[in-house]
Amino acid sequence: MEDDYWCDFVAGWVGGCAGLVVGHPLDTIKVRQQTLRKVSALKGITNTLKYEGVRGFYKGLGFPLLATGTLNALFFGVYANTLRLLSPGPERPSYAKVCVAGCAGGLAQLVVACPVDLVKIKMQMQMGEVEAAWGRRAGYSYHGPVACLRDLYRRGGVAGCYAGLGSMTVRDVPSFGAYMVLYEAMVNSISGSEEKANAPVLIFCGGMAGVLSWASILPLDVLKSRLQADNPSNPQYKGMWDCFIKSYKAEGPSVFVRGFAMMSLRAFPTNGAIFLGYVTFLNLMKRLTSRGEGVDGAATRNEQLIQKIV
């Protein structure tokens, strides 16, 4: 392990936070589209701006900001070490092994991701006095993410803080595996290998891999959002299958592709912000510490990794 391994963690935290700040407003609209009836992307944006102002787009941001570094460390630590165990030699790992390692990383990050996502969605669905304009009441009100987490724990213990874990597992494990395979396949197809790819190629491949992998599990994301947005005191859904049946009967099959536009639009700006924040901050720390490999070598290595953080 390198002496300055902590630099990658801190830079990843900064880059991840930059991506959240850029992508969170679109994520808020996506969540509201998925959990409220007949809310278009345009209506979601105009209603949020009209009734809640710019701050409305950033509801639920605080908790994810605090957990971003841990999420990235868990995913990439497990992914890299799993891939190393599966393919210890110098040859390029097969896509099957990349997929398994990605799935393992996706499973590991759920320890932090589930309560973070749960609190984020609870906060995003709070609209205060203007809830009637959206056609639905959330049924809960929290002053902040800590208060939300405390209430969830008071109501259901540790299990209450992991509501929606089943749907999130079904969503995240295959999507992380698919993302890593798509990313590697596109980079290899365009540039031959990750080492030969320049920044625009890495940005394009990371962004497209994110959009395609999310598109493949969007229906699961809709179910996950609805389950986690449900009122814990008077739940509308008994589980994932019940949520599927009730959503289908009430709104038809189109409900399961809600939020696709917001999800797609979010991928590239989020990816660009992560790239800029991560690499810039890493280079700064390398200059300050002057340890391990040179600044140029570290930057090149991490530019090849950054597009995986989506």
JSON list of N, CA, C and O in Angstrom, two decimals, residues 75-76 79-80 83 92-99 101-102 176-195 197 201-202 204-210 304-308:
[
{"chain": "A", "resi": 75, "resn": "PHE", "atom": "N", "xyz": [-16.62, 1.20, -1.99]},
{"chain": "A", "resi": 75, "resn": "PHE", "atom": "CA", "xyz": [-16.81, 0.61, -3.31]},
{"chain": "A", "resi": 75, "resn": "PHE", "atom": "C", "xyz": [-15.49, 0.28, -3.97]},
{"chain": "A", "resi": 75, "resn": "PHE", "atom": "O", "xyz": [-15.25, -0.84, -4.41]},
{"chain": "A", "resi": 76, "resn": "PHE", "atom": "N", "xyz": [-14.60, 1.26, -4.07]},
{"chain": "A", "resi": 76, "resn": "PHE", "atom": "CA", "xyz": [-13.36, 1.04, -4.80]},
{"chain": "A", "resi": 76, "resn": "PHE", "atom": "C", "xyz": [-12.38, 0.13, -4.07]},
{"chain": "A", "resi": 76, "resn": "PHE", "atom": "O", "xyz": [-11.61, -0.58, -4.70]},
{"chain": "A", "resi": 79, "resn": "TYR", "atom": "N", "xyz": [-13.93, -3.33, -4.71]},
{"chain": "A", "resi": 79, "resn": "TYR", "atom": "CA", "xyz": [-13.82, -3.63, -6.14]},
{"chain": "A", "resi": 79, "resn": "TYR", "atom": "C", "xyz": [-12.39, -3.99, -6.52]},
{"chain": "A", "resi": 79, "resn": "TYR", "atom": "O", "xyz": [-12.14, -5.03, -7.15]},
{"chain": "A", "resi": 80, "resn": "ALA", "atom": "N", "xyz": [-11.43, -3.15, -6.14]},
{"chain": "A", "resi": 80, "resn": "ALA", "atom": "CA", "xyz": [-10.03, -3.37, -6.53]},
{"chain": "A", "resi": 80, "resn": "ALA", "atom": "C", "xyz": [-9.47, -4.64, -5.92]},
{"chain": "A", "resi": 80, "resn": "ALA", "atom": "O", "xyz": [-8.79, -5.42, -6.60]},
{"chain": "A", "resi": 83, "resn": "LEU", "atom": "N", "xyz": [-11.08, -7.75, -7.56]},
{"chain": "A", "resi": 83, "resn": "LEU", "atom": "CA", "xyz": [-10.51, -7.96, -8.89]},
{"chain": "A", "resi": 83, "resn": "LEU", "atom": "C", "xyz": [-9.09, -8.51, -8.80]},
{"chain": "A", "resi": 83, "resn": "LEU", "atom": "O", "xyz": [-8.68, -9.36, -9.60]},
{"chain": "A", "resi": 92, "resn": "ARG", "atom": "N", "xyz": [-4.96, -8.76, -18.62]},
{"chain": "A", "resi": 92, "resn": "ARG", "atom": "CA", "xyz": [-6.18, -7.97, -18.44]},
{"chain": "A", "resi": 92, "resn": "ARG", "atom": "C", "xyz": [-7.30, -8.87, -17.92]},
{"chain": "A", "resi": 92, "resn": "ARG", "atom": "O", "xyz": [-7.56, -9.94, -18.47]},
{"chain": "A", "resi": 93, "resn": "PRO", "atom": "N", "xyz": [-8.02, -8.44, -16.85]},
{"chain": "A", "resi": 93, "resn": "PRO", "atom": "CA", "xyz": [-9.12, -9.25, -16.32]},
{"chain": "A", "resi": 93, "resn": "PRO", "atom": "C", "xyz": [-10.24, -9.40, -17.34]},
{"chain": "A", "resi": 93, "resn": "PRO", "atom": "O", "xyz": [-10.50, -8.50, -18.12]},
{"chain": "A", "resi": 94, "resn": "SER", "atom": "N", "xyz": [-10.90, -10.53, -17.31]},
{"chain": "A", "resi": 94, "resn": "SER", "atom": "CA", "xyz": [-12.04, -10.73, -18.20]},
{"chain": "A", "resi": 94, "resn": "SER", "atom": "C", "xyz": [-13.20, -9.87, -17.74]},
{"chain": "A", "resi": 94, "resn": "SER", "atom": "O", "xyz": [-13.26, -9.44, -16.58]},
{"chain": "A", "resi": 95, "resn": "TYR", "atom": "N", "xyz": [-14.15, -9.62, -18.66]},
{"chain": "A", "resi": 95, "resn": "TYR", "atom": "CA", "xyz": [-15.30, -8.80, -18.30]},
{"chain": "A", "resi": 95, "resn": "TYR", "atom": "C", "xyz": [-16.16, -9.49, -17.24]},
{"chain": "A", "resi": 95, "resn": "TYR", "atom": "O", "xyz": [-16.82, -8.82, -16.44]},
{"chain": "A", "resi": 96, "resn": "ALA", "atom": "N", "xyz": [-16.16, -10.80, -17.22]},
{"chain": "A", "resi": 96, "resn": "ALA", "atom": "CA", "xyz": [-16.91, -11.54, -16.20]},
{"chain": "A", "resi": 96, "resn": "ALA", "atom": "C", "xyz": [-16.34, -11.25, -14.81]},
{"chain": "A", "resi": 96, "resn": "ALA", "atom": "O", "xyz": [-17.09, -11.03, -13.84]},
{"chain": "A", "resi": 97, "resn": "LYS", "atom": "N", "xyz": [-15.01, -11.20, -14.70]},
{"chain": "A", "resi": 97, "resn": "LYS", "atom": "CA", "xyz": [-14.38, -10.91, -13.43]},
{"chain": "A", "resi": 97, "resn": "LYS", "atom": "C", "xyz": [-14.59, -9.45, -13.03]},
{"chain": "A", "resi": 97, "resn": "LYS", "atom": "O", "xyz": [-14.78, -9.14, -11.86]},
{"chain": "A", "resi": 98, "resn": "VAL", "atom": "N", "xyz": [-14.56, -8.56, -14.01]},
{"chain": "A", "resi": 98, "resn": "VAL", "atom": "CA", "xyz": [-14.84, -7.14, -13.75]},
{"chain": "A", "resi": 98, "resn": "VAL", "atom": "C", "xyz": [-16.25, -6.98, -13.21]},
{"chain": "A", "resi": 98, "resn": "VAL", "atom": "O", "xyz": [-16.50, -6.23, -12.26]},
{"chain": "A", "resi": 99, "resn": "CYS", "atom": "N", "xyz": [-17.19, -7.72, -13.79]},
{"chain": "A", "resi": 99, "resn": "CYS", "atom": "CA", "xyz": [-18.58, -7.66, -13.37]},
{"chain": "A", "resi": 99, "resn": "CYS", "atom": "C", "xyz": [-18.74, -8.16, -11.93]},
{"chain": "A", "resi": 99, "resn": "CYS", "atom": "O", "xyz": [-19.42, -7.53, -11.11]},
{"chain": "A", "resi": 101, "resn": "ALA", "atom": "N", "xyz": [-16.45, -8.27, -9.58]},
{"chain": "A", "resi": 101, "resn": "ALA", "atom": "CA", "xyz": [-15.81, -7.32, -8.67]},
{"chain": "A", "resi": 101, "resn": "ALA", "atom": "C", "xyz": [-16.69, -6.08, -8.49]},
{"chain": "A", "resi": 101, "resn": "ALA", "atom": "O", "xyz": [-16.81, -5.54, -7.38]},
{"chain": "A", "resi": 102, "resn": "GLY", "atom": "N", "xyz": [-17.30, -5.61, -9.57]},
{"chain": "A", "resi": 102, "resn": "GLY", "atom": "CA", "xyz": [-18.19, -4.46, -9.48]},
{"chain": "A", "resi": 102, "resn": "GLY", "atom": "C", "xyz": [-19.40, -4.75, -8.62]},
{"chain": "A", "resi": 102, "resn": "GLY", "atom": "O", "xyz": [-19.83, -3.92, -7.82]},
{"chain": "A", "resi": 176, "resn": "PHE", "atom": "N", "xyz": [-23.83, -1.72, -10.50]},
{"chain": "A", "resi": 176, "resn": "PHE", "atom": "CA", "xyz": [-22.40, -1.45, -10.35]},
{"chain": "A", "resi": 176, "resn": "PHE", "atom": "C", "xyz": [-21.57, -2.41, -11.20]},
{"chain": "A", "resi": 176, "resn": "PHE", "atom": "O", "xyz": [-20.56, -2.03, -11.79]},
{"chain": "A", "resi": 177, "resn": "GLY", "atom": "N", "xyz": [-22.01, -3.67, -11.26]},
{"chain": "A", "resi": 177, "resn": "GLY", "atom": "CA", "xyz": [-21.32, -4.62, -12.12]},
{"chain": "A", "resi": 177, "resn": "GLY", "atom": "C", "xyz": [-21.43, -4.23, -13.57]},
{"chain": "A", "resi": 177, "resn": "GLY", "atom": "O", "xyz": [-20.44, -4.25, -14.32]},
{"chain": "A", "resi": 178, "resn": "ALA", "atom": "N", "xyz": [-22.64, -3.83, -14.00]},
{"chain": "A", "resi": 178, "resn": "ALA", "atom": "CA", "xyz": [-22.85, -3.42, -15.39]},
{"chain": "A", "resi": 178, "resn": "ALA", "atom": "C", "xyz": [-22.06, -2.16, -15.72]},
{"chain": "A", "resi": 178, "resn": "ALA", "atom": "O", "xyz": [-21.50, -2.04, -16.81]},
{"chain": "A", "resi": 179, "resn": "TYR", "atom": "N", "xyz": [-22.02, -1.23, -14.77]},
{"chain": "A", "resi": 179, "resn": "TYR", "atom": "CA", "xyz": [-21.29, 0.01, -15.02]},
{"chain": "A", "resi": 179, "resn": "TYR", "atom": "C", "xyz": [-19.81, -0.26, -15.30]},
{"chain": "A", "resi": 179, "resn": "TYR", "atom": "O", "xyz": [-19.24, 0.29, -16.25]},
{"chain": "A", "resi": 180, "resn": "MET", "atom": "N", "xyz": [-19.20, -1.09, -14.46]},
{"chain": "A", "resi": 180, "resn": "MET", "atom": "CA", "xyz": [-17.77, -1.35, -14.61]},
{"chain": "A", "resi": 180, "resn": "MET", "atom": "C", "xyz": [-17.48, -2.07, -15.93]},
{"chain": "A", "resi": 180, "resn": "MET", "atom": "O", "xyz": [-16.50, -1.78, -16.61]},
{"chain": "A", "resi": 181, "resn": "VAL", "atom": "N", "xyz": [-18.36, -3.00, -16.32]},
{"chain": "A", "resi": 181, "resn": "VAL", "atom": "CA", "xyz": [-18.17, -3.72, -17.59]},
{"chain": "A", "resi": 181, "resn": "VAL", "atom": "C", "xyz": [-18.33, -2.77, -18.76]},
{"chain": "A", "resi": 181, "resn": "VAL", "atom": "O", "xyz": [-17.53, -2.77, -19.70]},
{"chain": "A", "resi": 182, "resn": "LEU", "atom": "N", "xyz": [-19.38, -1.94, -18.75]},
{"chain": "A", "resi": 182, "resn": "LEU", "atom": "CA", "xyz": [-19.62, -0.99, -19.83]},
{"chain": "A", "resi": 182, "resn": "LEU", "atom": "C", "xyz": [-18.47, 0.00, -19.96]},
{"chain": "A", "resi": 182, "resn": "LEU", "atom": "O", "xyz": [-18.01, 0.31, -21.06]},
{"chain": "A", "resi": 183, "resn": "TYR", "atom": "N", "xyz": [-18.01, 0.49, -18.82]},
{"chain": "A", "resi": 183, "resn": "TYR", "atom": "CA", "xyz": [-16.91, 1.45, -18.82]},
{"chain": "A", "resi": 183, "resn": "TYR", "atom": "C", "xyz": [-15.65, 0.84, -19.43]},
{"chain": "A", "resi": 183, "resn": "TYR", "atom": "O", "xyz": [-15.02, 1.42, -20.32]},
{"chain": "A", "resi": 184, "resn": "GLU", "atom": "N", "xyz": [-15.28, -0.32, -18.94]},
{"chain": "A", "resi": 184, "resn": "GLU", "atom": "CA", "xyz": [-14.07, -0.98, -19.43]},
{"chain": "A", "resi": 184, "resn": "GLU", "atom": "C", "xyz": [-14.19, -1.32, -20.91]},
{"chain": "A", "resi": 184, "resn": "GLU", "atom": "O", "xyz": [-13.25, -1.13, -21.69]},
{"chain": "A", "resi": 185, "resn": "ALA", "atom": "N", "xyz": [-15.36, -1.81, -21.33]},
{"chain": "A", "resi": 185, "resn": "ALA", "atom": "CA", "xyz": [-15.57, -2.20, -22.72]},
{"chain": "A", "resi": 185, "resn": "ALA", "atom": "C", "xyz": [-15.45, -0.99, -23.66]},
{"chain": "A", "resi": 185, "resn": "ALA", "atom": "O", "xyz": [-14.83, -1.08, -24.73]},
{"chain": "A", "resi": 186, "resn": "MET", "atom": "N", "xyz": [-16.04, 0.14, -23.27]},
{"chain": "A", "resi": 186, "resn": "MET", "atom": "CA", "xyz": [-15.99, 1.33, -24.12]},
{"chain": "A", "resi": 186, "resn": "MET", "atom": "C", "xyz": [-14.59, 1.93, -24.18]},
{"chain": "A", "resi": 186, "resn": "MET", "atom": "O", "xyz": [-14.12, 2.34, -25.25]},
{"chain": "A", "resi": 187, "resn": "VAL", "atom": "N", "xyz": [-13.91, 1.96, -23.06]},
{"chain": "A", "resi": 187, "resn": "VAL", "atom": "CA", "xyz": [-12.53, 2.50, -23.05]},
{"chain": "A", "resi": 187, "resn": "VAL", "atom": "C", "xyz": [-11.63, 1.63, -23.91]},
{"chain": "A", "resi": 187, "resn": "VAL", "atom": "O", "xyz": [-10.83, 2.14, -24.72]},
{"chain": "A", "resi": 188, "resn": "ASN", "atom": "N", "xyz": [-11.74, 0.32, -23.77]},
{"chain": "A", "resi": 188, "resn": "ASN", "atom": "CA", "xyz": [-10.91, -0.59, -24.56]},
{"chain": "A", "resi": 188, "resn": "ASN", "atom": "C", "xyz": [-11.24, -0.49, -26.04]},
{"chain": "A", "resi": 188, "resn": "ASN", "atom": "O", "xyz": [-10.34, -0.59, -26.89]},
{"chain": "A", "resi": 189, "resn": "SER", "atom": "N", "xyz": [-12.51, -0.31, -26.36]},
{"chain": "A", "resi": 189, "resn": "SER", "atom": "CA", "xyz": [-12.92, -0.21, -27.76]},
{"chain": "A", "resi": 189, "resn": "SER", "atom": "C", "xyz": [-12.42, 1.06, -28.42]},
{"chain": "A", "resi": 189, "resn": "SER", "atom": "O", "xyz": [-11.98, 1.05, -29.58]},
{"chain": "A", "resi": 190, "resn": "ILE", "atom": "N", "xyz": [-12.44, 2.17, -27.70]},
{"chain": "A", "resi": 190, "resn": "ILE", "atom": "CA", "xyz": [-12.06, 3.46, -28.26]},
{"chain": "A", "resi": 190, "resn": "ILE", "atom": "C", "xyz": [-10.54, 3.67, -28.25]},
{"chain": "A", "resi": 190, "resn": "ILE", "atom": "O", "xyz": [-9.95, 4.11, -29.24]},
{"chain": "A", "resi": 191, "resn": "SER", "atom": "N", "xyz": [-9.91, 3.34, -27.12]},
{"chain": "A", "resi": 191, "resn": "SER", "atom": "CA", "xyz": [-8.49, 3.66, -26.96]},
{"chain": "A", "resi": 191, "resn": "SER", "atom": "C", "xyz": [-7.58, 2.45, -26.86]},
{"chain": "A", "resi": 191, "resn": "SER", "atom": "O", "xyz": [-6.36, 2.61, -26.80]},
{"chain": "A", "resi": 192, "resn": "GLY", "atom": "N", "xyz": [-8.14, 1.27, -26.81]},
{"chain": "A", "resi": 192, "resn": "GLY", "atom": "CA", "xyz": [-7.30, 0.08, -26.68]},
{"chain": "A", "resi": 192, "resn": "GLY", "atom": "C", "xyz": [-7.09, -0.35, -25.26]},
{"chain": "A", "resi": 192, "resn": "GLY", "atom": "O", "xyz": [-7.04, -1.54, -24.96]},
{"chain": "A", "resi": 193, "resn": "SER", "atom": "N", "xyz": [-6.93, 0.61, -24.37]},
{"chain": "A", "resi": 193, "resn": "SER", "atom": "CA", "xyz": [-6.77, 0.33, -22.94]},
{"chain": "A", "resi": 193, "resn": "SER", "atom": "C", "xyz": [-7.00, 1.62, -22.17]},
{"chain": "A", "resi": 193, "resn": "SER", "atom": "O", "xyz": [-6.98, 2.72, -22.73]},
{"chain": "A", "resi": 194, "resn": "GLU", "atom": "N", "xyz": [-7.19, 1.48, -20.88]},
{"chain": "A", "resi": 194, "resn": "GLU", "atom": "CA", "xyz": [-7.42, 2.64, -20.03]},
{"chain": "A", "resi": 194, "resn": "GLU", "atom": "C", "xyz": [-6.18, 3.53, -19.97]},
{"chain": "A", "resi": 194, "resn": "GLU", "atom": "O", "xyz": [-6.28, 4.76, -19.90]},
{"chain": "A", "resi": 195, "resn": "GLU", "atom": "N", "xyz": [-5.00, 2.90, -20.01]},
{"chain": "A", "resi": 195, "resn": "GLU", "atom": "CA", "xyz": [-3.74, 3.67, -19.94]},
{"chain": "A", "resi": 195, "resn": "GLU", "atom": "C", "xyz": [-3.56, 4.60, -21.13]},
{"chain": "A", "resi": 195, "resn": "GLU", "atom": "O", "xyz": [-2.91, 5.64, -21.03]},
{"chain": "A", "resi": 197, "resn": "ALA", "atom": "N", "xyz": [-6.10, 6.01, -22.88]},
{"chain": "A", "resi": 197, "resn": "ALA", "atom": "CA", "xyz": [-7.25, 6.90, -23.05]},
{"chain": "A", "resi": 197, "resn": "ALA", "atom": "C", "xyz": [-6.95, 8.30, -22.52]},
{"chain": "A", "resi": 197, "resn": "ALA", "atom": "O", "xyz": [-6.35, 8.45, -21.45]},
{"chain": "A", "resi": 201, "resn": "VAL", "atom": "N", "xyz": [-12.00, 11.00, -23.65]},
{"chain": "A", "resi": 201, "resn": "VAL", "atom": "CA", "xyz": [-12.47, 9.62, -23.81]},
{"chain": "A", "resi": 201, "resn": "VAL", "atom": "C", "xyz": [-12.95, 9.06, -22.48]},
{"chain": "A", "resi": 201, "resn": "VAL", "atom": "O", "xyz": [-14.00, 8.42, -22.39]},
{"chain": "A", "resi": 202, "resn": "LEU", "atom": "N", "xyz": [-12.21, 9.34, -21.41]},
{"chain": "A", "resi": 202, "resn": "LEU", "atom": "CA", "xyz": [-12.59, 8.86, -20.08]},
{"chain": "A", "resi": 202, "resn": "LEU", "atom": "C", "xyz": [-13.90, 9.48, -19.63]},
{"chain": "A", "resi": 202, "resn": "LEU", "atom": "O", "xyz": [-14.76, 8.80, -19.05]},
{"chain": "A", "resi": 204, "resn": "PHE", "atom": "N", "xyz": [-16.31, 10.69, -21.59]},
{"chain": "A", "resi": 204, "resn": "PHE", "atom": "CA", "xyz": [-17.39, 10.14, -22.42]},
{"chain": "A", "resi": 204, "resn": "PHE", "atom": "C", "xyz": [-17.75, 8.73, -21.99]},
{"chain": "A", "resi": 204, "resn": "PHE", "atom": "O", "xyz": [-18.94, 8.40, -21.81]},
{"chain": "A", "resi": 205, "resn": "CYS", "atom": "N", "xyz": [-16.75, 7.87, -21.81]},
{"chain": "A", "resi": 205, "resn": "CYS", "atom": "CA", "xyz": [-17.01, 6.48, -21.45]},
{"chain": "A", "resi": 205, "resn": "CYS", "atom": "C", "xyz": [-17.64, 6.37, -20.06]},
{"chain": "A", "resi": 205, "resn": "CYS", "atom": "O", "xyz": [-18.58, 5.60, -19.86]},
{"chain": "A", "resi": 206, "resn": "GLY", "atom": "N", "xyz": [-17.14, 7.15, -19.11]},
{"chain": "A", "resi": 206, "resn": "GLY", "atom": "CA", "xyz": [-17.73, 7.13, -17.77]},
{"chain": "A", "resi": 206, "resn": "GLY", "atom": "C", "xyz": [-19.17, 7.61, -17.78]},
{"chain": "A", "resi": 206, "resn": "GLY", "atom": "O", "xyz": [-20.05, 7.00, -17.15]},
{"chain": "A", "resi": 207, "resn": "GLY", "atom": "N", "xyz": [-19.43, 8.70, -18.50]},
{"chain": "A", "resi": 207, "resn": "GLY", "atom": "CA", "xyz": [-20.79, 9.24, -18.57]},
{"chain": "A", "resi": 207, "resn": "GLY", "atom": "C", "xyz": [-21.76, 8.29, -19.24]},
{"chain": "A", "resi": 207, "resn": "GLY", "atom": "O", "xyz": [-22.87, 8.03, -18.74]},
{"chain": "A", "resi": 208, "resn": "MET", "atom": "N", "xyz": [-21.35, 7.72, -20.38]},
{"chain": "A", "resi": 208, "resn": "MET", "atom": "CA", "xyz": [-22.23, 6.80, -21.10]},
{"chain": "A", "resi": 208, "resn": "MET", "atom": "C", "xyz": [-22.46, 5.51, -20.32]},
{"chain": "A", "resi": 208, "resn": "MET", "atom": "O", "xyz": [-23.57, 4.97, -20.30]},
{"chain": "A", "resi": 209, "resn": "ALA", "atom": "N", "xyz": [-21.42, 5.02, -19.67]},
{"chain": "A", "resi": 209, "resn": "ALA", "atom": "CA", "xyz": [-21.58, 3.81, -18.87]},
{"chain": "A", "resi": 209, "resn": "ALA", "atom": "C", "xyz": [-22.56, 4.06, -17.73]},
{"chain": "A", "resi": 209, "resn": "ALA", "atom": "O", "xyz": [-23.38, 3.19, -17.39]},
{"chain": "A", "resi": 210, "resn": "GLY", "atom": "N", "xyz": [-22.48, 5.25, -17.13]},
{"chain": "A", "resi": 210, "resn": "GLY", "atom": "CA", "xyz": [-23.42, 5.59, -16.06]},
{"chain": "A", "resi": 210, "resn": "GLY", "atom": "C", "xyz": [-24.84, 5.65, -16.55]},
{"chain": "A", "resi": 210, "resn": "GLY", "atom": "O", "xyz": [-25.76, 5.10, -15.93]},
{"chain": "A", "resi": 304, "resn": "GLN", "atom": "N", "xyz": [-7.49, 7.95, -14.79]},
{"chain": "A", "resi": 304, "resn": "GLN", "atom": "CA", "xyz": [-8.02, 6.72, -15.36]},
{"chain": "A", "resi": 304, "resn": "GLN", "atom": "C", "xyz": [-9.05, 6.08, -14.43]},
{"chain": "A", "resi": 304, "resn": "GLN", "atom": "O", "xyz": [-9.90, 5.32, -14.87]},
{"chain": "A", "resi": 305, "resn": "LEU", "atom": "N", "xyz": [-8.98, 6.41, -13.12]},
{"chain": "A", "resi": 305, "resn": "LEU", "atom": "CA", "xyz": [-9.92, 5.83, -12.18]},
{"chain": "A", "resi": 305, "resn": "LEU", "atom": "C", "xyz": [-11.16, 6.70, -11.96]},
{"chain": "A", "resi": 305, "resn": "LEU", "atom": "O", "xyz": [-12.23, 6.19, -11.64]},
{"chain": "A", "resi": 306, "resn": "ILE", "atom": "N", "xyz": [-11.02, 8.02, -12.13]},
{"chain": "A", "resi": 306, "resn": "ILE", "atom": "CA", "xyz": [-12.05, 8.93, -11.67]},
{"chain": "A", "resi": 306, "resn": "ILE", "atom": "C", "xyz": [-13.39, 8.70, -12.32]},
{"chain": "A", "resi": 306, "resn": "ILE", "atom": "O", "xyz": [-14.44, 8.86, -11.71]},
{"chain": "A", "resi": 307, "resn": "GLN", "atom": "N", "xyz": [-13.41, 8.25, -13.58]},
{"chain": "A", "resi": 307, "resn": "GLN", "atom": "CA", "xyz": [-14.69, 8.11, -14.27]},
{"chain": "A", "resi": 307, "resn": "GLN", "atom": "C", "xyz": [-15.51, 6.95, -13.72]},
{"chain": "A", "resi": 307, "resn": "GLN", "atom": "O", "xyz": [-16.66, 6.78, -14.07]},
{"chain": "A", "resi": 308, "resn": "LYS", "atom": "N", "xyz": [-14.90, 6.15, -12.85]},
{"chain": "A", "resi": 308, "resn": "LYS", "atom": "CA", "xyz": [-15.64, 5.06, -12.25]},
{"chain": "A", "resi": 308, "resn": "LYS", "atom": "C", "xyz": [-16.50, 5.55, -11.09]},
{"chain": "A", "resi": 308, "resn": "LYS", "atom": "O", "xyz": [-17.39, 4.84, -10.62]}
]
